[in-house]
Tab-separated table of C-alpha atoms and ligand atoms in Angstrom:
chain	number	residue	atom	x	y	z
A	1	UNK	CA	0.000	0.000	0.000
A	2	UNK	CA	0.924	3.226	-0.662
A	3	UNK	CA	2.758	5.662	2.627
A	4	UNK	CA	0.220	8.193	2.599
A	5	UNK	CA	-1.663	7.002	5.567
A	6	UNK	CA	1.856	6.586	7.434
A	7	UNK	CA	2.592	3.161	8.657
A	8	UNK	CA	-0.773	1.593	10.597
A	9	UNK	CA	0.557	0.552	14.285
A	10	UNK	CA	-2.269	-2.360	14.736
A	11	UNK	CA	-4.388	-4.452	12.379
A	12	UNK	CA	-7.290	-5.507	12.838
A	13	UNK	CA	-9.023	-8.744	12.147
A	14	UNK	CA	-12.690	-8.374	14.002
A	15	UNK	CA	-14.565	-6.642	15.736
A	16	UNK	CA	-18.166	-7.015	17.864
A	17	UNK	CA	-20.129	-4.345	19.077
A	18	UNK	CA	-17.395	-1.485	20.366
A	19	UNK	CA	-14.402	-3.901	20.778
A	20	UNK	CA	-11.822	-4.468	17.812
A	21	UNK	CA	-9.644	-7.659	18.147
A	22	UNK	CA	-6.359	-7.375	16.572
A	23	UNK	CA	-3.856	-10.262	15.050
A	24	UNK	CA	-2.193	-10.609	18.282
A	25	UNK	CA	-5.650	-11.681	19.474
A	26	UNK	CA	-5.470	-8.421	21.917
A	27	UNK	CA	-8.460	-6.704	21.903
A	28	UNK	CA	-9.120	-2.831	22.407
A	29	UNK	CA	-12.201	-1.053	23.480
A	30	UNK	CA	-13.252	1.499	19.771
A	31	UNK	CA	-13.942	5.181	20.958
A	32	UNK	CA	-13.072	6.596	17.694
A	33	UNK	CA	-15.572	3.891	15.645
A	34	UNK	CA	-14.183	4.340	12.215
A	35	UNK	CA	-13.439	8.114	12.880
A	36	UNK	CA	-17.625	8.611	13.572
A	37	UNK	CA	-18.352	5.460	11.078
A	38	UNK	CA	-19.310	2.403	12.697
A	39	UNK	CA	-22.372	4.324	14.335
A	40	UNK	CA	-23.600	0.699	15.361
A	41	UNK	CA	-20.053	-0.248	16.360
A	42	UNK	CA	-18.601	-3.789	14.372
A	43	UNK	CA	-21.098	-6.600	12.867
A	44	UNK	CA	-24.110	-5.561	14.611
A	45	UNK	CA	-26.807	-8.262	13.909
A	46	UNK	CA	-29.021	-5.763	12.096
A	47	UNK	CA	-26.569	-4.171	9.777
A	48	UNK	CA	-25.541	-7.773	8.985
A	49	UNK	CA	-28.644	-9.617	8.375
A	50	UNK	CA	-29.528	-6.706	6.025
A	51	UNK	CA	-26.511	-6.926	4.187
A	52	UNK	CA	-26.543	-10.168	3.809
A	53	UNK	CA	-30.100	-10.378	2.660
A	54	UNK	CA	-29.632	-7.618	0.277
A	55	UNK	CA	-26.577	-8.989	-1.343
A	56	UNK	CA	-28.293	-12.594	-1.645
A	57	UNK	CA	-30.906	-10.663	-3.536
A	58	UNK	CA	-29.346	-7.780	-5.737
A	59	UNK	CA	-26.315	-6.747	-5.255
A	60	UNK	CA	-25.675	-3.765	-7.920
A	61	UNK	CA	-28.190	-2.174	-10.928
A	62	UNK	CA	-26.976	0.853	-12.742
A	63	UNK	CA	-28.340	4.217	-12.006
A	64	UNK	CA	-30.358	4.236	-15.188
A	65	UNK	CA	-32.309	2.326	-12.787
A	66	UNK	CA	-34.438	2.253	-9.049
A	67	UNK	CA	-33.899	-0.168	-6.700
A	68	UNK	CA	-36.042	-0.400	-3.228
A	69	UNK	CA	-33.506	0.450	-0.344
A	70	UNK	CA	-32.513	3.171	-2.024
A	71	UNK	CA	-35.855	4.629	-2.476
A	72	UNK	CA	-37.155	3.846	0.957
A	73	UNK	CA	-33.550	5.882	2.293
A	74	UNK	CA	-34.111	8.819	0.146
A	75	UNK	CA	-37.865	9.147	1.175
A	76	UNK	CA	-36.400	8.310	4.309
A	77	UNK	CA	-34.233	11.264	4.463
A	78	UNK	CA	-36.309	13.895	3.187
A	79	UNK	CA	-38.446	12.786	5.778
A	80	UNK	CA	-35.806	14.057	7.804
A	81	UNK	CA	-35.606	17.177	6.627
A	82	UNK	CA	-39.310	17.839	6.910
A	83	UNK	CA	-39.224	19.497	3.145
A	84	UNK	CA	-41.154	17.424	0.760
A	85	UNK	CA	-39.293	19.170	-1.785
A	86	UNK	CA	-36.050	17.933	-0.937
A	87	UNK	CA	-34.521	15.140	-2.595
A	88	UNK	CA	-31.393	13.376	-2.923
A	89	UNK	CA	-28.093	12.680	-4.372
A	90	UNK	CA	-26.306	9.211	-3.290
A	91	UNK	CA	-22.479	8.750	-3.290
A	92	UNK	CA	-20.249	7.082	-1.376
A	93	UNK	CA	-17.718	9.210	0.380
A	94	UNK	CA	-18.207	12.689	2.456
A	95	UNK	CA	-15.730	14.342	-0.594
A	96	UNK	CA	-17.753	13.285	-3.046
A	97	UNK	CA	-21.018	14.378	-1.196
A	98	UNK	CA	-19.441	17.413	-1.168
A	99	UNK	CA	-18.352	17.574	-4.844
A	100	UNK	CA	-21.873	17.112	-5.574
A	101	UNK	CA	-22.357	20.184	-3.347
A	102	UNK	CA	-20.380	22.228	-5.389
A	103	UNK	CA	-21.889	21.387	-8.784
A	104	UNK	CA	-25.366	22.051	-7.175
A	105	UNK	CA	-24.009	25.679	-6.375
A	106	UNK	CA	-22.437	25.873	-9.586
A	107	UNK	CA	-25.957	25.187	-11.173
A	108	UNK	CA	-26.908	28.658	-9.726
A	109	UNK	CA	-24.802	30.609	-12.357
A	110	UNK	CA	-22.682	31.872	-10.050
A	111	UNK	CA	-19.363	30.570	-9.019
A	112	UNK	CA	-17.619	32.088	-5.879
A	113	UNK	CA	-17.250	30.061	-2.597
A	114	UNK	CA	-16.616	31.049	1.257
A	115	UNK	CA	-15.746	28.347	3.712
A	116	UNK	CA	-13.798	28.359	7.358
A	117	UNK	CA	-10.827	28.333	8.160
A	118	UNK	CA	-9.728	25.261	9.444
A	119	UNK	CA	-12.662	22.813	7.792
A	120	UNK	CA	-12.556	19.780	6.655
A	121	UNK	CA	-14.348	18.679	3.119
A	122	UNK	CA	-12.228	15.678	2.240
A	123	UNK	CA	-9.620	15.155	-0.247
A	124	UNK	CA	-10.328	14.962	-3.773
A	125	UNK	CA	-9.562	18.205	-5.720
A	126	UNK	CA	-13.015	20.089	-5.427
A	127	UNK	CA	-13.608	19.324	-1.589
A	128	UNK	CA	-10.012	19.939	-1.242
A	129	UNK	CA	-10.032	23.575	-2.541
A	130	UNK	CA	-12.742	24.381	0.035
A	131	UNK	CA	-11.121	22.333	2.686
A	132	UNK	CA	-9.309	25.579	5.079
A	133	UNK	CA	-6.108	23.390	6.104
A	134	UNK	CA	-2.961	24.873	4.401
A	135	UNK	CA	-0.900	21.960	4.823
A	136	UNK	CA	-3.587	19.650	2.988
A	137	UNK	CA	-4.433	22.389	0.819
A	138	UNK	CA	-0.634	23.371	-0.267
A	139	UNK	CA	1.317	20.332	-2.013
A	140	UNK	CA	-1.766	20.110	-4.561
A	141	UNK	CA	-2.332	24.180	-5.821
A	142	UNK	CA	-3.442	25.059	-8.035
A	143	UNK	CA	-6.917	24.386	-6.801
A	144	UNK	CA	-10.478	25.321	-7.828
A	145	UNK	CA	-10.478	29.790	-7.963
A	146	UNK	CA	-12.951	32.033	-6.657
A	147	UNK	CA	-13.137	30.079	-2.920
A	148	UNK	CA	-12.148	32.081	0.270
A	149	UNK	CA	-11.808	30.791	3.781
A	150	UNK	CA	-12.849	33.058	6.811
A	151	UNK	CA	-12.903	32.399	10.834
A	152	UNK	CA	-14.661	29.991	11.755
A	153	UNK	CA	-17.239	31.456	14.329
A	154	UNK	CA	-17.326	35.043	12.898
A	155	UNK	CA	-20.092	36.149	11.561
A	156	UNK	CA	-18.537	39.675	10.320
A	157	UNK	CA	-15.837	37.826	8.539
A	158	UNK	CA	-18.169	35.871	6.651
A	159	UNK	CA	-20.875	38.887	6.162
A	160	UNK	CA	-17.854	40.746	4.406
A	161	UNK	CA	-16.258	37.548	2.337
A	162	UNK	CA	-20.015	37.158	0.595
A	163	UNK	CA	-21.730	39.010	-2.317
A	164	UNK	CA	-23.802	38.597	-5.075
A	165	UNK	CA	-21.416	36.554	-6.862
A	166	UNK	CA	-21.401	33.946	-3.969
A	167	UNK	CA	-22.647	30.737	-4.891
A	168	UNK	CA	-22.102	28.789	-1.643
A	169	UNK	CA	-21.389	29.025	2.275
A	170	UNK	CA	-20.183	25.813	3.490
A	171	UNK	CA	-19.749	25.396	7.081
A	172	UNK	CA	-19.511	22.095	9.384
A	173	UNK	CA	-21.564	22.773	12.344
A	174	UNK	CA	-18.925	21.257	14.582
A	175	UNK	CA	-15.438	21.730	13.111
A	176	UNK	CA	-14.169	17.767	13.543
A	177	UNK	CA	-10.825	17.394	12.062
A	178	UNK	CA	-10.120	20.890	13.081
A	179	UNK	CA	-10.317	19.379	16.624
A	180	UNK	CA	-13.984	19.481	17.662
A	181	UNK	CA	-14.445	23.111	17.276
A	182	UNK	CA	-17.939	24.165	18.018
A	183	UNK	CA	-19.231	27.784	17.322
A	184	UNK	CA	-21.312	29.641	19.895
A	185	UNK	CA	-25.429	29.444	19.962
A	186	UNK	CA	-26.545	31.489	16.511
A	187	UNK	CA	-23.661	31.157	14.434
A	188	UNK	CA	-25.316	28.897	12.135
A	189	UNK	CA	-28.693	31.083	12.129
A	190	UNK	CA	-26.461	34.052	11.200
A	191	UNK	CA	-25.023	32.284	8.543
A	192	UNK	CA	-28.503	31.789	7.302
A	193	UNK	CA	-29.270	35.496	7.418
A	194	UNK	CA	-26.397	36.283	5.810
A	195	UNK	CA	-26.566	33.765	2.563
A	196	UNK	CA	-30.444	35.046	2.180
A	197	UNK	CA	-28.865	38.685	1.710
A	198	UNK	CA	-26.894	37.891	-1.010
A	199	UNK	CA	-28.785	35.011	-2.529
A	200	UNK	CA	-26.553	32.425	-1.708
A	201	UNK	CA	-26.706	28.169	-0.976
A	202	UNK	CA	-26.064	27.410	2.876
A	203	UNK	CA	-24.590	24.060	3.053
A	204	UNK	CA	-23.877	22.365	6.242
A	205	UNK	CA	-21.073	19.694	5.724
A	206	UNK	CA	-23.269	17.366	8.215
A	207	UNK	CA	-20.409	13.682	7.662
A	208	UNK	CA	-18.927	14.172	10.294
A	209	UNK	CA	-21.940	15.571	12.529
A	210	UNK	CA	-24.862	13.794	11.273
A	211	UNK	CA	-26.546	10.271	11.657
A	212	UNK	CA	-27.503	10.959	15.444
A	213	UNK	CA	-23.786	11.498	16.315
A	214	UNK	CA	-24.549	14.853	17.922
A	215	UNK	CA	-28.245	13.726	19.561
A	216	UNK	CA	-29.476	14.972	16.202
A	217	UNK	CA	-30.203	13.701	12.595
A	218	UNK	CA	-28.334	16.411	11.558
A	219	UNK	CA	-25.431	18.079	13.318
A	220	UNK	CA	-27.149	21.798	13.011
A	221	UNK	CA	-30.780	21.093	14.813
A	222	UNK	CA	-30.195	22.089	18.046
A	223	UNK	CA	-30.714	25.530	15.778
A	224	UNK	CA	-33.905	26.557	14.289
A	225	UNK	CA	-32.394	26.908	10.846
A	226	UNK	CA	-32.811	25.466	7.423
A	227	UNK	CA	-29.779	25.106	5.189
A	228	UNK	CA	-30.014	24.620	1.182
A	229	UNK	CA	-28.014	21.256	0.935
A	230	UNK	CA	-26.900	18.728	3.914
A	231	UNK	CA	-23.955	16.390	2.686
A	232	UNK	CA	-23.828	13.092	4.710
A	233	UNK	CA	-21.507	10.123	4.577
A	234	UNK	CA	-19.581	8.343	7.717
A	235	UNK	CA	-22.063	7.164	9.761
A	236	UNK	CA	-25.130	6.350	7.854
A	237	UNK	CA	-24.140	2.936	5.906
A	238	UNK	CA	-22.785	1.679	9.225
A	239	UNK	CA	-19.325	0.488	7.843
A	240	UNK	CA	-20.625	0.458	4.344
A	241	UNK	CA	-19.288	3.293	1.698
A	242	UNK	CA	-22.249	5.249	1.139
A	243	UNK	CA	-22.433	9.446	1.034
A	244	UNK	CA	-25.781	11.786	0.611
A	245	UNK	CA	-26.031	15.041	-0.606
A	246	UNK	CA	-29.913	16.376	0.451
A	247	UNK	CA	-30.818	19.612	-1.479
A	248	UNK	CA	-33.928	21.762	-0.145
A	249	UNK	CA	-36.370	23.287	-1.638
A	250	UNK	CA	-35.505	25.088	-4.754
A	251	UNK	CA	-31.870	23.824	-4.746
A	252	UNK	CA	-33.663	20.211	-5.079
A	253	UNK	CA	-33.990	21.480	-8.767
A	254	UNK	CA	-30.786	22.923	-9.847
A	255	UNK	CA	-29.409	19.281	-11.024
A	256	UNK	CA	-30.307	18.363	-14.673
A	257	UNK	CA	-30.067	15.174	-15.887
A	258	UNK	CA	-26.807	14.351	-17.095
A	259	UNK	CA	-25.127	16.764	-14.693
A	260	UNK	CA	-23.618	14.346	-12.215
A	261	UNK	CA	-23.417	10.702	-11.666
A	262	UNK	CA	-21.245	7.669	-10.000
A	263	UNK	CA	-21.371	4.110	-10.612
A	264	UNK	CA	-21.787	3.037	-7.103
A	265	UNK	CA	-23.734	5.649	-5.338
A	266	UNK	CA	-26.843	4.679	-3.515
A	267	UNK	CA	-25.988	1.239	-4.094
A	268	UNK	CA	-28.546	-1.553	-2.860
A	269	UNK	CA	-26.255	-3.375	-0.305
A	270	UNK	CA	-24.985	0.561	0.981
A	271	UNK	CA	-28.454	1.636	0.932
A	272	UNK	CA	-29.671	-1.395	2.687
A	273	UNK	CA	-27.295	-1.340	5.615
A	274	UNK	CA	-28.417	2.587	5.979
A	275	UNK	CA	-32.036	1.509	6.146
A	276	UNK	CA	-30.955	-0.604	9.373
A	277	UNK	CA	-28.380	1.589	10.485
A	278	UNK	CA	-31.636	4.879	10.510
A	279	UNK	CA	-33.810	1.846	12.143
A	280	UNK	CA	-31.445	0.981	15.170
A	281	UNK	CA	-31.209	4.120	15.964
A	282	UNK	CA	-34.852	5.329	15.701
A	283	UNK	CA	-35.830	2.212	17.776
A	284	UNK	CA	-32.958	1.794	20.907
A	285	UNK	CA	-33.259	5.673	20.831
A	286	UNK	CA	-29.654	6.104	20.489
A	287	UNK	CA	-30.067	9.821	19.592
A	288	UNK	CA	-30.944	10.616	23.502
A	289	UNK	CA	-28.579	8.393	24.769
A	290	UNK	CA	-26.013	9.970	22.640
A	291	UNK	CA	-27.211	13.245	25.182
A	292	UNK	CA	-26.845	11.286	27.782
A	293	UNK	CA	-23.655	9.964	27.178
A	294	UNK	CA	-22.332	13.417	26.233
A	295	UNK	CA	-22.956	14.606	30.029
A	296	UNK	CA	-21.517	11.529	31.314
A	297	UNK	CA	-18.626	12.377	29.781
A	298	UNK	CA	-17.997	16.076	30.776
A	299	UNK	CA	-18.804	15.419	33.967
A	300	UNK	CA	-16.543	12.675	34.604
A	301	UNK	CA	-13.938	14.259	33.291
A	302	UNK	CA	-14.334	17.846	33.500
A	303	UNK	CA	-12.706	18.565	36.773
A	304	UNK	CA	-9.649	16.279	35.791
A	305	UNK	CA	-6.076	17.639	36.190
A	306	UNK	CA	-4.682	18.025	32.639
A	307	UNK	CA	-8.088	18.546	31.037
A	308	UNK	CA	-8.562	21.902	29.996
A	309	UNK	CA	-12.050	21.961	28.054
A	310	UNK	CA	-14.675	19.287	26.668
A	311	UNK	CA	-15.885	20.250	23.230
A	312	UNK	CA	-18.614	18.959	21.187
A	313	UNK	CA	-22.152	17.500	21.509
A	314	UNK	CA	-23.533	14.107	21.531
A	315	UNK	CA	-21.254	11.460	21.416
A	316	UNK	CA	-18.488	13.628	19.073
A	317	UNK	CA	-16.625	15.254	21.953
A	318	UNK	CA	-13.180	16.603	22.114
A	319	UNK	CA	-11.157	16.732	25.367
A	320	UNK	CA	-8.818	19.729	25.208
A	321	UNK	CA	-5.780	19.258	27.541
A	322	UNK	CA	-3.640	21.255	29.495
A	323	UNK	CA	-0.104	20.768	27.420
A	324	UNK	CA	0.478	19.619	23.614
A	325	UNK	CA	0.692	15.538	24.831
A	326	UNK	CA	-2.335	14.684	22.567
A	327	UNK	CA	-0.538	12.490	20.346
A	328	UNK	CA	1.360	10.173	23.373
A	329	UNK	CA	-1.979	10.541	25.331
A	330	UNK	CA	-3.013	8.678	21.949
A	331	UNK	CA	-0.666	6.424	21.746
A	332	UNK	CA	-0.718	5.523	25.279
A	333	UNK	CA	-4.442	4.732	25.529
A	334	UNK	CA	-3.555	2.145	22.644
A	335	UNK	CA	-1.149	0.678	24.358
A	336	UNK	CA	-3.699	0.591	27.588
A	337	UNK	CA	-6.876	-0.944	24.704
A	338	UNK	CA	-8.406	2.104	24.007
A	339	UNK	CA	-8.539	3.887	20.949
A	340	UNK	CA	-9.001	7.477	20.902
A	341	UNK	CA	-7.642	10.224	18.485
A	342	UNK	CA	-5.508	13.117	18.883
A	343	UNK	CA	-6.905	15.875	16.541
A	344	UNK	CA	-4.314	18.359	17.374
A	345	UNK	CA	-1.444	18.890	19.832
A	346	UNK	CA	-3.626	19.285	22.375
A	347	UNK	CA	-7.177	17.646	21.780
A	348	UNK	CA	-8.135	13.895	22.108
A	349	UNK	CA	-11.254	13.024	19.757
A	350	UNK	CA	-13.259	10.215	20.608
A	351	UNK	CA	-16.333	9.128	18.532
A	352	UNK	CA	-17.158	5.905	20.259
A	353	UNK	CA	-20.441	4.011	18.091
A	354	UNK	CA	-23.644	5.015	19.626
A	355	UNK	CA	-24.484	1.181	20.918
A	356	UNK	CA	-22.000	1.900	23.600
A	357	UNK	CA	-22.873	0.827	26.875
A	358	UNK	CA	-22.911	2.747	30.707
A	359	UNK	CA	-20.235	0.308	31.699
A	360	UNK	CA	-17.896	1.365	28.302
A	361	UNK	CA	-17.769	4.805	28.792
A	362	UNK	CA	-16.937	3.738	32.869
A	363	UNK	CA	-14.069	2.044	31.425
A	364	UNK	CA	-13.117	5.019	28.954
A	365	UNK	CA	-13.359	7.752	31.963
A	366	UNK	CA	-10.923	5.456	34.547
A	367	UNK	CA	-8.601	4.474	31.815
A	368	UNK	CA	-8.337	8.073	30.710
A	369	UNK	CA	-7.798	9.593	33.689
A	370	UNK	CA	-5.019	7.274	34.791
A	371	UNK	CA	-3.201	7.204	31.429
A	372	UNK	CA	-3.428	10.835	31.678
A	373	UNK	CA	-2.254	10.874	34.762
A	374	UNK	CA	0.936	8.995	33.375
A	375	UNK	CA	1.255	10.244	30.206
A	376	UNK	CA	1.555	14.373	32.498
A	377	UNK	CA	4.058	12.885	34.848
A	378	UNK	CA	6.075	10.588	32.891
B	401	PLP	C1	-16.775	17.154	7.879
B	401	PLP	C2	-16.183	16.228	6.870
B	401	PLP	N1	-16.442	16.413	5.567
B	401	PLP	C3	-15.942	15.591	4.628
B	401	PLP	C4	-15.117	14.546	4.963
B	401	PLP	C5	-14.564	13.656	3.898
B	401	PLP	O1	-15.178	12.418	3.935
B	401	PLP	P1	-14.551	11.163	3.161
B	401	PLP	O2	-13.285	10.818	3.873
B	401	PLP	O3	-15.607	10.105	3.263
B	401	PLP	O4	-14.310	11.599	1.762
B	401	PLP	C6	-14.814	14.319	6.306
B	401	PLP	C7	-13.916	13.217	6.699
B	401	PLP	O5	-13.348	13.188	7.750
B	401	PLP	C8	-15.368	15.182	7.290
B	401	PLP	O6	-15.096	15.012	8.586
């Protein structure tokens, strides 16, 4: 394989529920699930038994045709957005959800585009140029013209970055690869104000945010506000590659056809572990204990020496420390069978799958507190 992803310290050969069982046979305890992927944590019965029956039934048709699943998701998911004018685009990554984004906005006639400062998008040349990481951004220039990236958070910045030559806002609601970054109450309403000034799309960049990760559908509800387009991927096909792009409204329309296309997207066996993936969590209410969870959390390990800050909602949380030992923290909790990520210098991400139990996130708190402990004083 190629070094771009560095070289992997583990592999894995299984996994059940939130535990991951390496080749050694050691097994670890999954608080970053896929980087927010494995919403239902590893071979859940559900997500199995519908792929399974799905792939012993129809694996593939092209998209010059329907197929069930995919039907019953994308009803599914305007449901969701409670516009019966919405409809939607299947992929099967978060960059190309957001590609698909960008040729929606492009459909408006114009072709400017403001994004933050520190976002993530993903990776292919599109989502890159809107991504606001310089040291993703800069080995790959030149990339797409006409997008600028402002603070995330400020809602001056991005009142003076738009006019009527902007196409698109795109904004995560919580910054995750930027560290868990969220913006204070009415930053994403503002936003909306501001796009219907100058005519432009609002997109929310929901992949990492959405599929009840936050205690939400969609990481921007806990705000009265409707965005134009919603891209999805991560977490809803459970493990499986499948991305959404959901356009409201009048952007529903802006798509021709012919415009845009993929081979895979919205494929049945994809589609069909999302329809089990949206059904777990509807009927274990995962969503609430997700909330519940998230309070858990801060409060066990709030008042912690060496924790500066807990960031985030839901189950996407990010524990700011003290001093810049994020990546040995990491690497410790590895070593002690947890996985966790450090975002940044100083911020631990964890993502565990929703499924996770009272007595998990007991384990999480003790073993992060005394590998933190170590990690500060050794
Ligand atoms: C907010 C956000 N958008 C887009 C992406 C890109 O998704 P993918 O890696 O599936 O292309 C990611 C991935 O981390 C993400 O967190």
């Amino acid at each position: 394989m190629m070094t771009n992803y560095g070289t992997p310290s583990r592999t894995f050969v299984s996994g059940k529920g939130c535990v991951l069982t390496d080749d050694q046979g050691r097994t670890y305890l999954d608080f970053l699930a896929g980087i927010a992927t494995n919403v239902l944590g590893h071979a859940h019965p559900a997500v199995t038994k519908a792929v399974t029956k799905q792939i012993s039934t129809l694996a593939h048709v092209s998209n010059f045709f329907a197929h069930p699943q995919g039907l019953l998701l994308a009803s599914r998911l305007q449901k969701m957005t409670g516009d019966s004018n919405a409809r939607v685009f299947f992929c099967n990554s978060g960059a190309e959800a957001n590609e698909a984004a960008l040729k929606i906005s492009r459909r408006t006639g114009r072709s400017r585009i403001v994004a933050t400062q520190g976002s993530f998008h993903g990776r292919t040349m599109g989502a890159l140029s809107m991504t606001g990481q310089p040291s993703k951004r800069e080995p790959f220039t030149p990339l797409l013209k006409g997008i600028s990236h402002v603070p995330y958070g400020d809602l001056s910045a991005m009142s003076r970055a738009v006019s009527k030559k902007t196409a698109m806002v795109i904004v995560e609601p919580i910054m995750g690869e930027a560290g868990v970054i969220t913006p204070e109450d009415g930053y994403l309403a503002g936003l909306r104000a501001i796009c219907d000034r100058v005519g432009a799309l609002l997109v929310f960049d929901c992949v990492q945010t959405g599929i009840g990760r936050t205690g939400q559908w969609f990481g921007f509800e806990h705000e009265n506000v409707h965005p134009d387009v919603v891209t999805l991927a991560k977490g809803i096909g459970g493990g499986l590659p499948l991305g959404a792009t959901i356009a409201y409204g009048r952007a529903a329309q802006l798509l021709q056809p012919g415009d845009h296309g993929t081979t895979f997207g919205g494929n049945p066996v994809a589609c069909a572990a999302a329809n089990a993936v949206l059904d777990v969590i509807e009927n274990k209410k995962l969503m609430q204990s997700a909330k519940v969870f998230e309070r858990k959390i801060k409060k066990g390990l709030s008042s912690t020496p060496g924790v500066a800050d807990i960031r985030g909602r839901g189950l996407l949380l990010g524990i700011e420390l003290s001093s810049p030992i994020a990546k040995e923290l990491a690497n410790a909790m590895l070593g002690a069978g947890v996985i966790v990520n450090a975002a940044n210098e100083r911020t631990i991400r964890i993502a565990p799958p929703l499924i996770v139990t009272t007595s998990q996130i007991d384990k999480f708190i003790t073993t992060f507190k005394k590998v933190l402990k170590e990690v500060d004083h050794g």
